[in-house]
Each structure stands twice: as structure tokens, then as C-alpha cells.
PDB file of C-alpha atoms in Angstrom:
ATOM      1  CA  MET A  27     -20.097  97.676  55.534  1.00 61.00           C
ATOM      2  CA  GLY A  28     -22.074  97.619  52.350  1.00 76.00           C
ATOM      3  CA  ILE A  29     -20.713  97.912  48.817  1.00 80.00           C
ATOM      4  CA  LEU A  30     -22.164 101.236  48.500  1.00 81.00           C
ATOM      5  CA  ASP A  31     -19.681 102.244  51.628  1.00 84.00           C
ATOM      6  CA  ILE A  32     -16.771 101.757  49.295  1.00 87.00           C
ATOM      7  CA  LEU A  33     -18.124 104.357  47.265  1.00 90.00           C
ATOM      8  CA  LYS A  34     -18.037 106.754  50.263  1.00 88.00           C
ATOM      9  CA  ILE A  35     -14.267 105.792  50.884  1.00 90.00           C
ATOM     10  CA  SER A  36     -13.550 106.849  47.115  1.00 92.00           C
ATOM     11  CA  ALA A  37     -15.581 109.777  47.669  1.00 91.00           C
ATOM     12  CA  SER A  38     -13.447 110.981  50.597  1.00 91.00           C
ATOM     13  CA  GLY A  39     -10.294 110.139  48.797  1.00 93.00           C
ATOM     14  CA  LEU A  40     -11.476 112.408  45.696  1.00 94.00           C
ATOM     15  CA  LYS A  41     -12.341 115.024  48.236  1.00 92.00           C
ATOM     16  CA  ALA A  42      -9.034 115.060  49.985  1.00 93.00           C
ATOM     17  CA  GLN A  43      -7.131 115.086  46.833  1.00 94.00           C
ATOM     18  CA  ARG A  44      -9.294 118.006  45.543  1.00 93.00           C
ATOM     19  CA  THR A  45      -8.365 119.868  48.883  1.00 92.00           C
ATOM     20  CA  ARG A  46      -4.687 119.084  48.152  1.00 94.00           C
ATOM     21  CA  MET A  47      -5.010 120.552  44.667  1.00 95.00           C
ATOM     22  CA  GLU A  48      -6.483 123.755  46.127  1.00 92.00           C
ATOM     23  CA  VAL A  49      -3.413 124.039  48.523  1.00 95.00           C
ATOM     24  CA  ILE A  50      -1.236 123.454  45.491  1.00 96.00           C
ATOM     25  CA  ALA A  51      -2.703 126.425  43.750  1.00 95.00           C
ATOM     26  CA  THR A  52      -2.555 128.697  46.546  1.00 94.00           C
ATOM     27  CA  ASN A  53       1.134 127.833  46.854  1.00 95.00           C
ATOM     28  CA  LEU A  54       1.649 128.438  43.160  1.00 95.00           C
ATOM     29  CA  SER A  55      -0.262 131.957  43.068  1.00 95.00           C
ATOM     30  CA  ASN A  56       1.888 132.917  46.048  1.00 94.00           C
ATOM     31  CA  ILE A  57       5.010 131.693  44.902  1.00 93.00           C
ATOM     32  CA  HIS A  58       6.676 135.139  44.660  1.00 91.00           C
ATOM     33  CA  THR A  59       4.430 136.958  47.442  1.00 92.00           C
ATOM     34  CA  THR A  60       6.699 138.887  50.025  1.00 91.00           C
ATOM     35  CA  LYS A  61       3.840 140.739  51.645  1.00 90.00           C
ATOM     36  CA  THR A  62       1.019 138.779  54.343  1.00 91.00           C
ATOM     37  CA  GLU A  63      -1.176 140.036  56.668  1.00 90.00           C
ATOM     38  CA  GLU A  64       0.829 138.239  59.568  1.00 88.00           C
ATOM     39  CA  GLY A  65       4.063 140.324  58.014  1.00 85.00           C
ATOM     40  CA  GLY A  66       7.063 138.427  56.150  1.00 87.00           C
ATOM     41  CA  PRO A  67       6.806 136.540  53.348  1.00 92.00           C
ATOM     42  CA  TYR A  68       4.272 133.840  52.292  1.00 94.00           C
ATOM     43  CA  LYS A  69       4.502 130.576  54.140  1.00 94.00           C
ATOM     44  CA  LYS A  70       4.057 127.336  51.934  1.00 94.00           C
ATOM     45  CA  LYS A  71       0.988 125.249  53.076  1.00 94.00           C
ATOM     46  CA  GLU A  72       0.601 121.688  53.564  1.00 94.00           C
ATOM     47  CA  VAL A  73      -2.265 119.369  53.827  1.00 94.00           C
ATOM     48  CA  VAL A  74      -2.396 116.646  56.456  1.00 94.00           C
ATOM     49  CA  PHE A  75      -4.395 113.509  55.850  1.00 93.00           C
ATOM     50  CA  MET A  76      -5.794 111.563  58.420  1.00 91.00           C
ATOM     51  CA  SER A  77      -7.774 108.221  58.128  1.00 89.00           C
ATOM     52  CA  ALA A  78     -11.297 108.648  59.307  1.00 84.00           C
ATOM     53  CA  ASP A  79     -14.486 106.254  59.425  1.00 79.00           C
ATOM     54  CA  VAL A  80     -16.919 107.248  56.836  1.00 75.00           C
ATOM     55  CA  SER A  81     -19.600 104.916  57.512  1.00 68.00           C
ATOM     56  CA  ASP A  82     -22.873 106.174  59.208  1.00 65.00           C
ATOM     57  CA  GLU A  83     -23.563 102.723  60.456  1.00 59.00           C
ATOM     58  CA  LYS A  84     -24.810 102.119  63.764  1.00 57.00           C
ATOM     59  CA  GLY A  85     -24.136  98.997  65.905  1.00 58.00           C
ATOM     60  CA  PHE A  86     -22.320  95.797  65.263  1.00 60.00           C
ATOM     61  CA  GLY A  87     -22.015  96.575  61.612  1.00 60.00           C
ATOM     62  CA  GLY A  88     -20.442  99.989  62.452  1.00 60.00           C
ATOM     63  CA  VAL A  89     -17.841  98.236  65.074  1.00 64.00           C
ATOM     64  CA  LEU A  90     -17.080  95.859  62.045  1.00 62.00           C
ATOM     65  CA  SER A  91     -16.401  98.463  59.355  1.00 60.00           C
ATOM     66  CA  LYS A  92     -14.059 100.496  61.862  1.00 65.00           C
ATOM     67  CA  THR A  93     -11.064  99.028  60.243  1.00 68.00           C
ATOM     68  CA  ILE A  94     -12.328 100.188  56.935  1.00 72.00           C
ATOM     69  CA  GLU A  95     -11.505 103.618  56.799  1.00 82.00           C
ATOM     70  CA  GLY A  96     -11.747 106.701  54.350  1.00 87.00           C
ATOM     71  CA  VAL A  97      -9.515 109.824  54.351  1.00 90.00           C
ATOM     72  CA  LYS A  98     -10.194 113.456  55.359  1.00 88.00           C
ATOM     73  CA  VAL A  99      -8.258 116.503  55.727  1.00 89.00           C
ATOM     74  CA  ASP A 100      -7.014 116.911  59.332  1.00 90.00           C
ATOM     75  CA  SER A 101      -5.394 120.100  58.968  1.00 90.00           C
ATOM     76  CA  ILE A 102      -3.453 122.606  56.752  1.00 92.00           C
ATOM     77  CA  LYS A 103      -0.342 123.508  58.158  1.00 93.00           C
ATOM     78  CA  GLU A 104       2.397 125.902  57.160  1.00 93.00           C
ATOM     79  CA  SER A 105       5.681 124.702  56.199  1.00 92.00           C
ATOM     80  CA  ASP A 106       8.975 125.526  58.569  1.00 91.00           C
ATOM     81  CA  LYS A 107      11.214 125.403  55.716  1.00 90.00           C
ATOM     82  CA  SER A 108      13.903 128.435  55.586  1.00 91.00           C
ATOM     83  CA  PHE A 109      13.154 131.442  53.014  1.00 91.00           C
ATOM     84  CA  GLU A 110      14.987 131.936  50.094  1.00 88.00           C
ATOM     85  CA  LYS A 111      16.820 135.209  50.102  1.00 90.00           C
ATOM     86  CA  VAL A 112      17.352 136.904  46.636  1.00 91.00           C
ATOM     87  CA  PHE A 113      19.909 139.909  46.256  1.00 93.00           C
ATOM     88  CA  ASP A 114      17.563 142.821  44.576  1.00 92.00           C
ATOM     89  CA  PRO A 115      17.953 146.214  46.229  1.00 92.00           C
ATOM     90  CA  THR A 116      15.495 147.778  43.893  1.00 92.00           C
ATOM     91  CA  HIS A 117      12.728 145.753  45.116  1.00 90.00           C
ATOM     92  CA  PRO A 118      10.361 147.771  47.560  1.00 90.00           C
ATOM     93  CA  ASP A 119      10.503 144.815  50.180  1.00 88.00           C
ATOM     94  CA  ALA A 120      14.150 144.677  50.208  1.00 89.00           C
ATOM     95  CA  ASP A 121      15.990 144.970  53.465  1.00 90.00           C
ATOM     96  CA  GLN A 122      18.729 147.366  54.888  1.00 91.00           C
ATOM     97  CA  ASP A 123      21.315 144.941  52.934  1.00 92.00           C
ATOM     98  CA  GLY A 124      19.299 144.707  49.530  1.00 91.00           C
ATOM     99  CA  TYR A 125      18.167 141.230  50.158  1.00 93.00           C
ATOM    100  CA  VAL A 126      14.558 140.262  49.464  1.00 93.00           C
ATOM    101  CA  THR A 127      12.916 137.243  51.473  1.00 92.00           C
ATOM    102  CA  PHE A 128      10.846 135.411  49.181  1.00 93.00           C
ATOM    103  CA  PRO A 129       8.379 132.181  50.195  1.00 94.00           C
ATOM    104  CA  ASN A 130       9.537 128.878  50.657  1.00 93.00           C
ATOM    105  CA  VAL A 131       7.840 127.574  47.891  1.00 94.00           C
ATOM    106  CA  ASN A 132       9.489 125.276  45.594  1.00 93.00           C
ATOM    107  CA  LEU A 133       8.182 125.269  42.009  1.00 94.00           C
ATOM    108  CA  MET A 134       9.282 121.766  41.161  1.00 95.00           C
ATOM    109  CA  GLU A 135       8.226 120.198  44.320  1.00 94.00           C
ATOM    110  CA  GLU A 136       4.649 122.077  43.566  1.00 95.00           C
ATOM    111  CA  MET A 137       4.450 120.780  40.309  1.00 96.00           C
ATOM    112  CA  THR A 138       5.516 117.099  41.227  1.00 96.00           C
ATOM    113  CA  ASP A 139       3.051 117.218  43.920  1.00 95.00           C
ATOM    114  CA  MET A 140       0.455 118.384  41.607  1.00 96.00           C
ATOM    115  CA  VAL A 141       0.773 115.074  39.138  1.00 97.00           C
ATOM    116  CA  ALA A 142       0.740 113.302  42.262  1.00 96.00           C
ATOM    117  CA  ALA A 143      -2.487 114.817  43.430  1.00 96.00           C
ATOM    118  CA  THR A 144      -4.060 114.017  39.727  1.00 96.00           C
ATOM    119  CA  ARG A 145      -2.889 110.795  39.574  1.00 97.00           C
ATOM    120  CA  ALA A 146      -4.480 109.928  42.910  1.00 95.00           C
ATOM    121  CA  TYR A 147      -7.657 111.285  42.057  1.00 96.00           C
ATOM    122  CA  GLU A 148      -7.646 109.194  38.824  1.00 96.00           C
ATOM    123  CA  ALA A 149      -6.975 106.205  40.942  1.00 96.00           C
ATOM    124  CA  ASN A 150      -9.928 107.123  43.360  1.00 95.00           C
ATOM    125  CA  ILE A 151     -12.112 107.357  40.175  1.00 95.00           C
ATOM    126  CA  ASN A 152     -11.287 104.059  38.858  1.00 95.00           C
ATOM    127  CA  VAL A 153     -11.806 102.512  42.173  1.00 94.00           C
ATOM    128  CA  LEU A 154     -15.183 103.964  42.125  1.00 94.00           C
ATOM    129  CA  ASN A 155     -16.058 102.927  38.530  1.00 94.00           C
ATOM    130  CA  THR A 156     -15.153  99.395  39.384  1.00 95.00           C
ATOM    131  CA  THR A 157     -17.037  99.329  42.482  1.00 93.00           C
ATOM    132  CA  LYS A 158     -20.030 100.191  40.503  1.00 93.00           C
ATOM    133  CA  GLU A 159     -19.540  97.626  37.836  1.00 93.00           C
ATOM    134  CA  MET A 160     -19.197  95.277  40.403  1.00 92.00           C
ATOM    135  CA  PHE A 161     -22.696  96.417  42.015  1.00 91.00           C
ATOM    136  CA  ILE A 162     -24.341  96.078  38.537  1.00 91.00           C
ATOM    137  CA  LYS A 163     -23.048  92.610  37.877  1.00 91.00           C
ATOM    138  CA  SER A 164     -24.500  91.576  41.195  1.00 90.00           C
ATOM    139  CA  LEU A 165     -27.915  92.146  39.769  1.00 88.00           C
ATOM    140  CA  ASP A 166     -27.236  89.491  37.410  1.00 88.00           C
ATOM    141  CA  ILE A 167     -26.679  86.612  39.834  1.00 87.00           C
ATOM    142  CA  GLY A 168     -29.255  84.130  39.364  1.00 78.00           C
ATOM    143  CA  LYS A 169     -30.290  85.282  35.753  1.00 74.00           C
TER     144      LYS A 169
ATOM    145  CA  MET B  12     -48.716  97.005  52.215  1.00 61.00           C
ATOM    146  CA  ASP B  13     -47.991  94.387  49.571  1.00 83.00           C
ATOM    147  CA  MET B  14     -44.485  94.244  47.473  1.00 85.00           C
ATOM    148  CA  VAL B  15     -45.436  96.174  44.567  1.00 88.00           C
ATOM    149  CA  ASN B  16     -46.791  99.177  46.583  1.00 86.00           C
ATOM    150  CA  LEU B  17     -43.607  99.222  48.527  1.00 88.00           C
ATOM    151  CA  ILE B  18     -41.202  99.558  45.720  1.00 91.00           C
ATOM    152  CA  GLU B  19     -43.120 101.844  44.103  1.00 89.00           C
ATOM    153  CA  LYS B  20     -42.856 104.388  47.162  1.00 88.00           C
ATOM    154  CA  ALA B  21     -39.114 103.418  47.547  1.00 91.00           C
ATOM    155  CA  LEU B  22     -38.717 104.260  43.690  1.00 92.00           C
ATOM    156  CA  ASP B  23     -40.698 107.595  44.187  1.00 90.00           C
ATOM    157  CA  ILE B  24     -38.351 108.494  46.881  1.00 91.00           C
ATOM    158  CA  ARG B  25     -35.353 107.601  45.046  1.00 93.00           C
ATOM    159  CA  ALA B  26     -36.661 109.723  41.722  1.00 93.00           C
ATOM    160  CA  TYR B  27     -37.206 112.544  44.485  1.00 92.00           C
ATOM    161  CA  TYR B  28     -33.705 112.232  45.438  1.00 93.00           C
ATOM    162  CA  HIS B  29     -32.406 112.344  41.999  1.00 95.00           C
ATOM    163  CA  ARG B  30     -33.796 115.810  41.796  1.00 93.00           C
ATOM    164  CA  VAL B  31     -32.204 117.078  45.156  1.00 94.00           C
ATOM    165  CA  ILE B  32     -28.965 115.968  44.144  1.00 95.00           C
ATOM    166  CA  SER B  33     -29.465 117.219  40.664  1.00 95.00           C
ATOM    167  CA  GLY B  34     -30.345 120.573  42.445  1.00 94.00           C
ATOM    168  CA  ASN B  35     -27.010 120.257  44.396  1.00 93.00           C
ATOM    169  CA  ILE B  36     -24.862 119.643  41.255  1.00 94.00           C
ATOM    170  CA  ALA B  37     -26.507 122.544  39.361  1.00 95.00           C
ATOM    171  CA  ASN B  38     -25.771 125.078  42.042  1.00 93.00           C
ATOM    172  CA  VAL B  39     -21.914 124.006  42.637  1.00 90.00           C
ATOM    173  CA  GLU B  40     -20.796 127.345  41.913  1.00 89.00           C
ATOM    174  CA  THR B  41     -23.606 129.251  43.326  1.00 90.00           C
ATOM    175  CA  PRO B  42     -22.224 131.888  46.337  1.00 91.00           C
ATOM    176  CA  ALA B  43     -23.691 130.969  49.536  1.00 88.00           C
ATOM    177  CA  TYR B  44     -25.766 127.870  48.566  1.00 90.00           C
ATOM    178  CA  LYS B  45     -26.037 125.071  51.243  1.00 89.00           C
ATOM    179  CA  GLU B  46     -26.007 121.611  50.026  1.00 90.00           C
ATOM    180  CA  LYS B  47     -29.487 119.663  50.514  1.00 91.00           C
ATOM    181  CA  ASP B  48     -30.063 116.196  51.507  1.00 91.00           C
ATOM    182  CA  ILE B  49     -32.890 113.872  52.456  1.00 91.00           C
ATOM    183  CA  ASP B  50     -33.212 110.934  54.732  1.00 88.00           C
ATOM    184  CA  PHE B  51     -34.224 107.943  52.343  1.00 88.00           C
ATOM    185  CA  LYS B  52     -34.539 105.460  55.413  1.00 87.00           C
ATOM    186  CA  LYS B  53     -36.610 107.832  57.349  1.00 87.00           C
ATOM    187  CA  GLU B  54     -38.968 109.064  54.606  1.00 86.00           C
ATOM    188  CA  LEU B  55     -39.755 105.410  53.505  1.00 86.00           C
ATOM    189  CA  ASP B  56     -40.573 104.386  57.196  1.00 86.00           C
ATOM    190  CA  ARG B  57     -42.908 107.395  57.040  1.00 84.00           C
ATOM    191  CA  ASN B  58     -44.385 106.398  53.885  1.00 79.00           C
ATOM    192  CA  ILE B  59     -44.855 102.987  54.787  1.00 78.00           C
ATOM    193  CA  ASN B  60     -46.314 104.003  58.163  1.00 76.00           C
ATOM    194  CA  SER B  61     -48.725 106.308  56.715  1.00 71.00           C
ATOM    195  CA  ASP B  62     -52.103 105.853  54.869  1.00 63.00           C
ATOM    196  CA  GLU B  63     -52.413 104.581  51.348  1.00 58.00           C
ATOM    197  CA  LYS B  64     -52.756 107.931  49.849  1.00 61.00           C
ATOM    198  CA  ARG B  65     -50.743 108.519  46.694  1.00 58.00           C
ATOM    199  CA  PHE B  66     -47.260 109.773  47.282  1.00 59.00           C
ATOM    200  CA  MET B  67     -46.523 113.164  45.344  1.00 59.00           C
ATOM    201  CA  GLY B  68     -42.999 114.052  46.802  1.00 61.00           C
ATOM    202  CA  ASP B  69     -44.211 117.214  48.362  1.00 66.00           C
ATOM    203  CA  ASP B  70     -44.085 116.021  51.813  1.00 75.00           C
ATOM    204  CA  ILE B  71     -40.424 114.874  51.953  1.00 80.00           C
ATOM    205  CA  GLU B  72     -38.350 116.731  54.326  1.00 82.00           C
ATOM    206  CA  VAL B  73     -35.518 118.316  52.551  1.00 86.00           C
ATOM    207  CA  LYS B  74     -32.758 119.590  54.991  1.00 85.00           C
ATOM    208  CA  GLU B  75     -29.381 121.282  54.713  1.00 84.00           C
ATOM    209  CA  SER B  76     -26.635 118.454  54.982  1.00 80.00           C
ATOM    210  CA  LYS B  77     -24.363 119.071  57.751  1.00 73.00           C
ATOM    211  CA  ASN B  78     -21.535 116.814  57.134  1.00 63.00           C
ATOM    212  CA  ASN B  79     -19.107 119.069  55.048  1.00 58.00           C
ATOM    213  CA  GLU B  80     -16.056 118.270  57.229  1.00 61.00           C
ATOM    214  CA  GLY B  81     -15.601 122.045  58.403  1.00 57.00           C
ATOM    215  CA  LEU B  82     -14.166 123.155  54.891  1.00 65.00           C
ATOM    216  CA  VAL B  83     -16.443 125.503  53.280  1.00 72.00           C
ATOM    217  CA  GLY B  84     -15.508 127.360  50.148  1.00 72.00           C
ATOM    218  CA  ILE B  85     -14.756 131.094  50.285  1.00 77.00           C
ATOM    219  CA  ASP B  86     -18.126 132.135  48.861  1.00 84.00           C
ATOM    220  CA  GLY B  87     -19.787 130.248  51.534  1.00 83.00           C
ATOM    221  CA  ASN B  88     -20.940 127.470  49.246  1.00 85.00           C
ATOM    222  CA  THR B  89     -20.937 123.782  51.043  1.00 86.00           C
ATOM    223  CA  VAL B  90     -21.405 121.671  48.173  1.00 87.00           C
ATOM    224  CA  ASN B  91     -19.081 118.726  47.981  1.00 87.00           C
ATOM    225  CA  ILE B  92     -19.140 117.665  44.278  1.00 89.00           C
ATOM    226  CA  GLU B  93     -17.603 114.154  44.476  1.00 89.00           C
ATOM    227  CA  ASN B  94     -19.851 113.471  47.598  1.00 89.00           C
ATOM    228  CA  GLN B  95     -22.723 114.460  45.534  1.00 92.00           C
ATOM    229  CA  MET B  96     -21.293 112.574  42.261  1.00 93.00           C
ATOM    230  CA  VAL B  97     -21.091 109.402  44.413  1.00 92.00           C
ATOM    231  CA  LYS B  98     -24.848 110.038  45.751  1.00 92.00           C
ATOM    232  CA  LEU B  99     -26.130 110.376  42.336  1.00 94.00           C
ATOM    233  CA  THR B 100     -24.356 106.820  41.227  1.00 93.00           C
ATOM    234  CA  GLU B 101     -25.674 105.428  44.483  1.00 92.00           C
ATOM    235  CA  ASN B 102     -29.197 106.618  43.811  1.00 94.00           C
ATOM    236  CA  GLN B 103     -29.176 105.315  40.587  1.00 94.00           C
ATOM    237  CA  LEU B 104     -27.756 101.736  41.534  1.00 93.00           C
ATOM    238  CA  MET B 105     -30.345 101.584  43.966  1.00 93.00           C
ATOM    239  CA  PHE B 106     -33.054 102.860  41.530  1.00 95.00           C
ATOM    240  CA  HIS B 107     -31.899 100.027  39.094  1.00 93.00           C
ATOM    241  CA  SER B 108     -31.978  97.397  41.847  1.00 93.00           C
ATOM    242  CA  LEU B 109     -35.398  98.357  42.779  1.00 94.00           C
ATOM    243  CA  VAL B 110     -36.450  98.227  39.172  1.00 94.00           C
ATOM    244  CA  GLN B 111     -35.155  94.802  38.919  1.00 93.00           C
ATOM    245  CA  VAL B 112     -36.946  93.422  41.966  1.00 93.00           C
ATOM    246  CA  MET B 113     -40.274  94.906  40.425  1.00 93.00           C
ATOM    247  CA  ALA B 114     -39.484  93.277  37.151  1.00 93.00           C
ATOM    248  CA  LYS B 115     -39.072  89.964  39.207  1.00 91.00           C
ATOM    249  CA  GLN B 116     -42.006  90.350  41.200  1.00 91.00           C
ATOM    250  CA  PHE B 117     -44.067  90.544  38.045  1.00 92.00           C
ATOM    251  CA  SER B 118     -42.402  87.965  36.232  1.00 92.00           C
ATOM    252  CA  ILE B 119     -43.510  85.810  39.088  1.00 91.00           C
ATOM    253  CA  MET B 120     -47.001  87.035  38.613  1.00 91.00           C
ATOM    254  CA  ARG B 121     -46.921  86.157  34.842  1.00 93.00           C
ATOM    255  CA  TYR B 122     -45.639  82.762  35.829  1.00 93.00           C
ATOM    256  CA  LEU B 123     -48.705  82.063  38.176  1.00 94.00           C
ATOM    257  CA  ILE B 124     -51.165  83.722  35.615  1.00 95.00           C
ATOM    258  CA  ARG B 125     -49.744  80.942  32.749  1.00 94.00           C
ATOM    259  CA  GLU B 126     -50.350  78.461  35.680  1.00 89.00           C
ATOM    260  CA  GLY B 127     -46.722  77.668  35.935  1.00 82.00           C
ATOM    261  CA  LYS B 128     -46.516  76.815  32.236  1.00 80.00           C
TER     262      LYS B 128
END
């Protein structure tokens, strides 16, 4: 595990948070989508993160670095939360009783998730910059 | 091969790598563009073992990088911008280090020319 592998870990974190942001954008853009290809309203998507070995080091060094892991997106799953029913008989997708089933996306939840993703992204960038500074400082050893 | 030549070749490959990464970053929004990458270690090995001819950067093998975690953009673009920025930083740091080694090498030479004075 060299100092440059730390950069790779930060990169994996950045990529994961970007994917999370993409999913949040998908959810927010579909917040009122009542029709999907598989039928029914849009289902909220959620990213599942998994820790993963980012180093491509082989041999003993690779074994040592097994415990130091980055992150990867394992999957993007659909949420099982219940849908919201709104009474609106004039809506084209209303059922016989006049109720429209809206997606299980909560605006407030998405907004807080978005802030969390932004902050995590920033944190990863900070780690990256500090690691870079450390590396540059190491060049001054023995000067 | 002496030290100065070795560092020179390594610097050459680093400079070329910088071009490859710049190309990737420039094409981050190009539909169907595939991320490119070179294997630094392999290229350096090949250059050391080959004859002493001047390295021009034409014989470097540029491949499509395969590690994109299965997530491809809807336009078929495979550039991972964060990864590329990190690679750019890494490349810059390694270039910087190599220049330092080269400078040290020359300072030793200068020391010897001055007969250790």
C-alpha cells in the first residue's frame, strides 16, 4: 500500500458519491411520475455501497493492503416504501375511486441525502489534497 | 543503462501519459468515447530492455481501460472523471519526484566535478 493507493481510495469514494448524486437526481426528476414501463408509479431508487479492494497490488503487499479498502457501488435497488395516494379524480391516472398513486419519493429525504452526498464528496477531496501535500512534503526529506 | 537515461525514459513515458489522461478528460462528455490507459510499468520495462534508440512516444501501447465497475453512462461514455483527476495528480507527483531525482543526480555530478569542494 503506497501513498498513491490512498489517492485511489479517495477516487473510489468520489465516484461512489457521484453515483449517489445521479440516483438522487433520478429520484427528484421522477417525483411525480405516475407511469413506468413496468406499470405503476415510479419507485424510489437507492444506492447500496460496498467496501472493495481498490489496489491492484499482487503478492504479499496485496495481502497486507486487503484490510485497507475503498468503496464501490454494489447495486442500485428499488425502495419498498409504500406509495402515496392523493385524491384527484381529474388526473388521467386516477383509479375508480379517484385516487392517484404517486411515487414513494420524499422531497425532504432527497434534499438531505443530497447535502450528505455533497459533504462526503468534499471530504474525499480534502483527503485527496492532504495526501498530495504529504507526498510533496516527502520529497523534502533530507534536504 | 545509466541513471540519467533511465530517468529520462521514465519522464518521457510520464509526459506521454499526461497526454493520454488529458485526452480522456477532454472527452468526458463525448458520446461513446472509451477511456484510454497505458501500463506505465510495462512500457518502462520494454524501453529499458530495448536498444538505445531515442524514445519518441509513438511505440507506446494505448489501450481502452477495462476497469469501469460496470457502470457506463447512457451515451456509452466510459470516462470516470474522478479517477482521471486522481491519475493526473498521481502522474504529476511522479513526474515531480523523477525531476527531483534527476536534479540530485546532477548535483552529485557537479560535486564530483568540483572535486568535492
